[in-house]
C-alpha cells in the first residue's frame, strides 16, 4: 500500500472510486447500448431485447452502400494519414531544428486547425473548393475529402513528433556528427529510431480522426459517401436503424483500436502519455512552444 493511500480517509477513497465509476458509466453506457442494439433481432428498439442475433450484421455485410462507404472511409483515412505523416513530420523537424524569427508563432499556427470549430474549417474548405472549381475546374471528390481531413490530421502528427524531438537528447545527434556520420545517416540511425513510435502513434491517431470525421466531410465530399456520413443520412430512417446500429458499432471499434495502439506506443518508461486529439488542445498548445531537450 502506498503512503498516499495509507493516509487518505477510507471515505475519501470510496468516494473517489464511486465518482470514477459514475464518470465511466456516463461515458460508456451509451456506447454499450448502441452495441447491444446491434445484436437485437427485432427491427424496433424495444426493451428488454427479445434475444440476441447476428441478423443485422449479415444484412449490413450484404448492403452495397455500406460496403462502398466503408471503402471510401478507408481510402480517405489512408490518404489523409499519408499527407499528415509527410507534412507533419517535416514541419516538426523544421520548427525543432532551425531557429528563425517567428518560430513560436509558426508552431502555434500549425496547431490552430485543431482548435477551430469543424464547421468553420468545413465552410472555409467548401468555399475554397468552389473557387477552385471556377478557376481550375476543381470538383468535390475523394481527394477533397482527403485534403479536408489532412488539415487537422497534420496537427496530430506534428504534435506527437515535435514533443518526442524535444524530449530527445541533442547530445546523441552531436555525437553522431562528431563520429563522422552525415545528415542522412544521423537521421536513419539516431533520429528515426527515437521518433519511430511517435510517428506510428501520430499516424494511428490521424487515421482514427479521419475515419470518424463527419462535419468537415459534409462540406468537402460532394456525392461521395463515407461511413459517418452514411450513418448521418440514414439515422432518421426507421427501417435503417438496425443497420445503423451495426455500422456505428463497427465505426466504434475501428476508431478505438488505433487510439489504443497509439496509447500503447506513446507510453514512455515513466508511464506518461502523449495526449493528442481534438479534445487535447491544452496539451497541444503547451507542446507548441519549445522546451529545452534533456542533455
Tab-separated table of C-alpha atoms in Angstrom:
chain	number	residue	atom	x	y	z
A	1	UNK	CA	0.000	0.000	0.000
A	2	UNK	CA	1.372	3.415	-0.955
A	3	UNK	CA	1.911	6.134	1.645
A	4	UNK	CA	-0.595	8.484	-0.021
A	5	UNK	CA	-3.303	5.823	0.057
A	6	UNK	CA	-2.492	4.917	3.656
A	7	UNK	CA	-3.058	8.459	4.942
A	8	UNK	CA	-6.272	9.044	2.952
A	9	UNK	CA	-9.511	8.512	4.908
A	10	UNK	CA	-11.377	5.426	3.782
A	11	UNK	CA	-14.440	7.511	2.991
A	12	UNK	CA	-12.426	9.613	0.531
A	13	UNK	CA	-11.143	6.501	-1.228
A	14	UNK	CA	-14.649	5.088	-1.556
A	15	UNK	CA	-15.998	8.434	-2.759
A	16	UNK	CA	-13.317	8.769	-5.425
A	17	UNK	CA	-13.977	5.242	-6.653
A	18	UNK	CA	-17.704	5.911	-6.872
A	19	UNK	CA	-17.092	9.182	-8.701
A	20	UNK	CA	-14.755	7.461	-11.147
A	21	UNK	CA	-17.341	4.748	-11.717
A	22	UNK	CA	-20.067	7.324	-12.395
A	23	UNK	CA	-17.872	9.160	-14.895
A	24	UNK	CA	-17.036	5.930	-16.718
A	25	UNK	CA	-20.703	4.930	-16.743
A	26	UNK	CA	-21.684	8.345	-18.120
A	27	UNK	CA	-19.138	7.975	-20.918
A	28	UNK	CA	-19.542	4.350	-21.904
A	29	UNK	CA	-23.121	3.234	-21.175
A	30	UNK	CA	-24.456	4.994	-24.331
A	31	UNK	CA	-21.802	3.194	-26.402
A	32	UNK	CA	-22.716	-0.108	-24.780
A	33	UNK	CA	-26.396	0.465	-25.623
A	34	UNK	CA	-25.571	1.039	-29.304
A	35	UNK	CA	-23.504	-2.151	-29.456
A	36	UNK	CA	-26.217	-4.100	-27.637
A	37	UNK	CA	-28.917	-2.934	-30.054
A	38	UNK	CA	-26.733	-4.092	-32.945
A	39	UNK	CA	-27.471	-7.659	-31.780
A	40	UNK	CA	-31.206	-7.020	-31.460
A	41	UNK	CA	-33.081	-9.450	-33.766
A	42	UNK	CA	-36.095	-7.121	-33.948
A	43	UNK	CA	-36.273	-4.049	-36.140
A	44	UNK	CA	-37.693	-1.838	-33.398
A	45	UNK	CA	-35.616	-0.691	-30.440
A	46	UNK	CA	-37.663	-2.117	-27.604
A	47	UNK	CA	-36.530	-3.115	-24.142
A	48	UNK	CA	-35.875	-5.748	-22.984
A	49	UNK	CA	-34.415	-7.299	-26.106
A	50	UNK	CA	-36.254	-10.379	-27.392
A	51	UNK	CA	-32.903	-12.086	-27.817
A	52	UNK	CA	-29.507	-11.782	-29.464
A	53	UNK	CA	-28.830	-12.309	-33.151
A	54	UNK	CA	-26.311	-11.587	-35.910
A	55	UNK	CA	-29.146	-10.890	-38.342
A	56	UNK	CA	-28.311	-7.253	-38.892
A	57	UNK	CA	-24.583	-7.923	-39.201
A	58	UNK	CA	-25.358	-10.197	-42.154
A	59	UNK	CA	-27.709	-7.585	-43.575
A	60	UNK	CA	-25.038	-4.914	-43.195
A	61	UNK	CA	-22.431	-7.063	-44.926
A	62	UNK	CA	-24.790	-7.524	-47.881
A	63	UNK	CA	-25.557	-3.798	-48.075
A	64	UNK	CA	-23.591	-2.432	-51.024
A	65	UNK	CA	-23.951	1.197	-49.903
A	66	UNK	CA	-22.376	0.414	-46.541
A	67	UNK	CA	-19.511	-1.501	-48.118
A	68	UNK	CA	-18.834	1.326	-50.567
A	69	UNK	CA	-18.924	3.893	-47.754
A	70	UNK	CA	-16.558	1.743	-45.688
A	71	UNK	CA	-14.041	1.534	-48.543
A	72	UNK	CA	-14.310	5.296	-49.100
A	73	UNK	CA	-13.606	5.936	-45.412
A	74	UNK	CA	-10.577	3.645	-45.534
A	75	UNK	CA	-9.224	5.425	-48.625
A	76	UNK	CA	-9.823	8.857	-47.101
A	77	UNK	CA	-8.188	7.825	-43.828
A	78	UNK	CA	-5.124	6.353	-45.502
A	79	UNK	CA	-4.752	9.344	-47.824
A	80	UNK	CA	-5.104	11.908	-45.044
A	81	UNK	CA	-2.730	9.940	-42.814
A	82	UNK	CA	-0.088	9.760	-45.550
A	83	UNK	CA	-0.230	13.509	-46.117
A	84	UNK	CA	-0.214	14.149	-42.369
A	85	UNK	CA	2.841	11.951	-41.794
A	86	UNK	CA	4.759	13.719	-44.543
A	87	UNK	CA	3.833	17.330	-43.805
A	88	UNK	CA	3.533	16.958	-40.036
A	89	UNK	CA	6.939	15.350	-39.582
A	90	UNK	CA	8.644	17.818	-41.943
A	91	UNK	CA	7.091	20.743	-40.082
A	92	UNK	CA	8.156	19.295	-36.733
A	93	UNK	CA	11.743	18.816	-37.907
A	94	UNK	CA	11.891	22.357	-39.284
A	95	UNK	CA	10.478	24.034	-36.177
A	96	UNK	CA	12.657	21.965	-33.852
A	97	UNK	CA	15.877	22.080	-35.862
A	98	UNK	CA	16.067	25.662	-37.115
A	99	UNK	CA	15.943	28.885	-35.158
A	100	UNK	CA	14.207	31.691	-37.029
A	101	UNK	CA	12.123	34.755	-36.318
A	102	UNK	CA	8.512	33.893	-35.539
A	103	UNK	CA	9.163	30.210	-34.869
A	104	UNK	CA	6.774	30.099	-31.903
A	105	UNK	CA	4.095	31.827	-33.976
A	106	UNK	CA	4.568	29.281	-36.759
A	107	UNK	CA	4.263	26.458	-34.253
A	108	UNK	CA	1.037	27.927	-32.885
A	109	UNK	CA	-0.392	28.410	-36.378
A	110	UNK	CA	0.380	24.778	-37.181
A	111	UNK	CA	-1.738	23.505	-34.279
A	112	UNK	CA	-4.513	26.074	-34.748
A	113	UNK	CA	-6.672	23.931	-37.113
A	114	UNK	CA	-7.252	21.516	-34.247
A	115	UNK	CA	-8.775	24.331	-32.179
A	116	UNK	CA	-11.035	25.712	-34.893
A	117	UNK	CA	-14.650	24.502	-34.916
A	118	UNK	CA	-15.102	21.817	-37.541
A	119	UNK	CA	-17.949	23.714	-39.170
A	120	UNK	CA	-15.699	26.751	-39.701
A	121	UNK	CA	-12.996	24.586	-41.261
A	122	UNK	CA	-15.609	22.882	-43.423
A	123	UNK	CA	-17.092	26.162	-44.639
A	124	UNK	CA	-13.643	27.534	-45.461
A	125	UNK	CA	-12.701	24.409	-47.410
A	126	UNK	CA	-16.058	24.380	-49.198
A	127	UNK	CA	-15.601	27.985	-50.328
A	128	UNK	CA	-12.039	27.260	-51.455
A	129	UNK	CA	-13.120	24.203	-53.452
A	130	UNK	CA	-15.933	26.177	-55.095
A	131	UNK	CA	-13.445	28.902	-56.001
A	132	UNK	CA	-11.070	26.267	-57.339
A	133	UNK	CA	-13.910	24.905	-59.444
A	134	UNK	CA	-14.382	28.305	-61.054
A	135	UNK	CA	-10.673	28.849	-61.666
A	136	UNK	CA	-9.238	25.416	-62.493
A	137	UNK	CA	-12.236	23.103	-62.677
A	138	UNK	CA	-11.765	21.566	-59.226
A	139	UNK	CA	-14.698	19.375	-58.181
A	140	UNK	CA	-15.790	17.653	-54.994
A	141	UNK	CA	-14.381	14.139	-54.820
A	142	UNK	CA	-12.469	11.709	-52.638
A	143	UNK	CA	-9.420	13.948	-52.980
A	144	UNK	CA	-11.223	16.941	-51.494
A	145	UNK	CA	-12.220	14.752	-48.537
A	146	UNK	CA	-8.591	13.710	-48.086
A	147	UNK	CA	-7.377	17.313	-48.229
A	148	UNK	CA	-10.043	18.391	-45.752
A	149	UNK	CA	-9.147	15.653	-43.289
A	150	UNK	CA	-5.432	16.320	-43.699
A	151	UNK	CA	-5.881	19.863	-42.354
A	152	UNK	CA	-6.373	18.542	-38.820
A	153	UNK	CA	-4.526	15.230	-39.170
A	154	UNK	CA	-1.285	17.132	-39.814
A	155	UNK	CA	-1.624	18.679	-36.363
A	156	UNK	CA	-1.791	15.269	-34.688
A	157	UNK	CA	1.418	14.047	-36.309
A	158	UNK	CA	3.192	17.367	-35.776
A	159	UNK	CA	2.306	17.467	-32.099
A	160	UNK	CA	3.485	13.896	-31.481
A	161	UNK	CA	6.742	14.245	-33.398
A	162	UNK	CA	7.801	17.612	-32.024
A	163	UNK	CA	7.026	16.525	-28.464
A	164	UNK	CA	9.242	13.488	-28.940
A	165	UNK	CA	12.016	15.546	-30.569
A	166	UNK	CA	12.048	17.940	-27.631
A	167	UNK	CA	12.455	15.035	-25.239
A	168	UNK	CA	15.312	13.547	-27.268
A	169	UNK	CA	18.812	14.418	-26.125
A	170	UNK	CA	20.629	16.626	-28.621
A	171	UNK	CA	23.937	15.127	-27.489
A	172	UNK	CA	23.131	11.950	-29.448
A	173	UNK	CA	22.848	13.896	-32.689
A	174	UNK	CA	26.003	15.863	-31.936
A	175	UNK	CA	27.886	12.658	-31.137
A	176	UNK	CA	26.754	11.173	-34.439
A	177	UNK	CA	28.173	14.125	-36.366
A	178	UNK	CA	31.381	14.030	-34.314
A	179	UNK	CA	31.849	10.383	-35.304
A	180	UNK	CA	31.668	11.284	-38.997
A	181	UNK	CA	28.048	10.474	-39.848
A	182	UNK	CA	26.341	12.652	-42.435
A	183	UNK	CA	22.827	14.044	-42.167
A	184	UNK	CA	21.122	11.044	-43.754
A	185	UNK	CA	22.975	8.549	-41.574
A	186	UNK	CA	22.233	10.573	-38.444
A	187	UNK	CA	18.555	10.680	-39.306
A	188	UNK	CA	18.433	6.961	-40.124
A	189	UNK	CA	20.343	5.610	-37.140
A	190	UNK	CA	19.758	8.236	-34.422
A	191	UNK	CA	16.719	10.435	-35.046
A	192	UNK	CA	14.341	7.966	-36.705
A	193	UNK	CA	14.625	5.262	-34.007
A	194	UNK	CA	13.873	7.859	-31.337
A	195	UNK	CA	10.737	9.203	-33.063
A	196	UNK	CA	9.532	5.993	-34.703
A	197	UNK	CA	6.851	5.282	-32.122
A	198	UNK	CA	5.731	8.929	-32.196
A	199	UNK	CA	5.291	8.699	-35.969
A	200	UNK	CA	3.356	5.457	-35.673
A	201	UNK	CA	1.161	6.839	-32.902
A	202	UNK	CA	0.544	10.055	-34.811
A	203	UNK	CA	-0.401	8.086	-37.913
A	204	UNK	CA	-2.802	5.853	-35.988
A	205	UNK	CA	-4.469	8.805	-34.284
A	206	UNK	CA	-4.697	10.691	-37.576
A	207	UNK	CA	-6.386	7.693	-39.200
A	208	UNK	CA	-8.837	7.387	-36.305
A	209	UNK	CA	-9.754	11.081	-36.521
A	210	UNK	CA	-10.207	10.892	-40.283
A	211	UNK	CA	-12.202	7.671	-40.189
A	212	UNK	CA	-14.960	9.068	-37.952
A	213	UNK	CA	-14.967	12.684	-39.174
A	214	UNK	CA	-18.400	13.947	-40.244
A	215	UNK	CA	-18.508	17.765	-40.071
A	216	UNK	CA	-15.661	18.550	-42.463
A	217	UNK	CA	-16.701	15.602	-44.635
A	218	UNK	CA	-20.172	17.062	-45.202
A	219	UNK	CA	-18.620	20.221	-46.627
A	220	UNK	CA	-15.976	18.555	-48.807
A	221	UNK	CA	-17.430	15.255	-50.030
A	222	UNK	CA	-19.970	16.246	-52.648
A	223	UNK	CA	-21.635	12.999	-53.768
A	224	UNK	CA	-19.037	10.795	-52.045
A	225	UNK	CA	-20.320	8.890	-49.015
A	226	UNK	CA	-18.126	7.919	-46.081
A	227	UNK	CA	-19.244	5.663	-43.242
A	228	UNK	CA	-20.011	8.502	-40.772
A	229	UNK	CA	-21.888	10.372	-43.493
A	230	UNK	CA	-23.904	7.249	-44.295
A	231	UNK	CA	-24.862	6.985	-40.613
A	232	UNK	CA	-25.865	10.648	-40.543
A	233	UNK	CA	-28.006	10.293	-43.679
A	234	UNK	CA	-29.797	7.127	-42.500
A	235	UNK	CA	-30.122	7.774	-38.768
A	236	UNK	CA	-33.664	9.146	-39.046
A	237	UNK	CA	-34.933	6.345	-41.288
A	238	UNK	CA	-36.697	3.779	-39.049
A	239	UNK	CA	-36.162	0.899	-41.478
A	240	UNK	CA	-32.410	1.530	-41.499
A	241	UNK	CA	-31.961	1.966	-37.759
A	242	UNK	CA	-30.826	-1.643	-37.063
A	243	UNK	CA	-28.189	-1.416	-39.788
A	244	UNK	CA	-27.137	2.000	-38.463
A	245	UNK	CA	-26.531	0.413	-35.055
A	246	UNK	CA	-24.277	-2.213	-36.622
A	247	UNK	CA	-22.370	0.364	-38.670
A	248	UNK	CA	-21.954	2.560	-35.579
A	249	UNK	CA	-20.543	-0.424	-33.671
A	250	UNK	CA	-18.082	-1.130	-36.477
A	251	UNK	CA	-17.096	2.539	-36.555
A	252	UNK	CA	-16.594	2.465	-32.795
A	253	UNK	CA	-14.219	-0.489	-32.982
A	254	UNK	CA	-12.402	0.960	-35.997
A	255	UNK	CA	-11.787	4.170	-34.039
A	256	UNK	CA	-10.882	2.637	-30.682
A	257	UNK	CA	-8.294	0.174	-31.974
A	258	UNK	CA	-5.945	2.829	-33.483
A	259	UNK	CA	-6.336	5.019	-30.397
A	260	UNK	CA	-5.490	2.108	-28.093
A	261	UNK	CA	-2.450	1.151	-30.175
A	262	UNK	CA	-1.304	4.773	-30.250
A	263	UNK	CA	-1.637	4.961	-26.479
A	264	UNK	CA	0.494	1.851	-26.057
A	265	UNK	CA	3.117	3.199	-28.439
A	266	UNK	CA	3.396	6.590	-26.757
A	267	UNK	CA	3.793	5.261	-23.229
A	268	UNK	CA	7.224	6.215	-22.003
A	269	UNK	CA	9.128	4.471	-19.237
A	270	UNK	CA	7.583	6.752	-16.665
A	271	UNK	CA	4.130	5.708	-17.771
A	272	UNK	CA	3.187	9.065	-19.282
A	273	UNK	CA	1.200	9.552	-22.441
A	274	UNK	CA	1.325	11.980	-25.284
A	275	UNK	CA	-2.220	13.267	-25.185
A	276	UNK	CA	-3.374	14.081	-28.682
A	277	UNK	CA	-6.719	14.662	-30.339
A	278	UNK	CA	-9.412	17.275	-30.753
A	279	UNK	CA	-10.025	17.215	-27.014
A	280	UNK	CA	-6.381	17.795	-26.069
A	281	UNK	CA	-5.839	21.395	-27.100
A	282	UNK	CA	-4.210	22.370	-23.814
A	283	UNK	CA	-1.574	19.708	-24.297
A	284	UNK	CA	-1.149	20.623	-27.939
A	285	UNK	CA	-0.732	24.311	-27.170
A	286	UNK	CA	1.772	23.553	-24.431
A	287	UNK	CA	3.830	21.353	-26.740
A	288	UNK	CA	3.751	24.006	-29.462
A	289	UNK	CA	6.325	26.088	-27.625
A	290	UNK	CA	9.858	24.870	-27.363
A	291	UNK	CA	11.205	23.221	-24.270
A	292	UNK	CA	14.885	22.538	-23.884
A	293	UNK	CA	15.863	18.960	-24.570
A	294	UNK	CA	17.256	16.885	-21.763
A	295	UNK	CA	21.045	16.701	-22.191
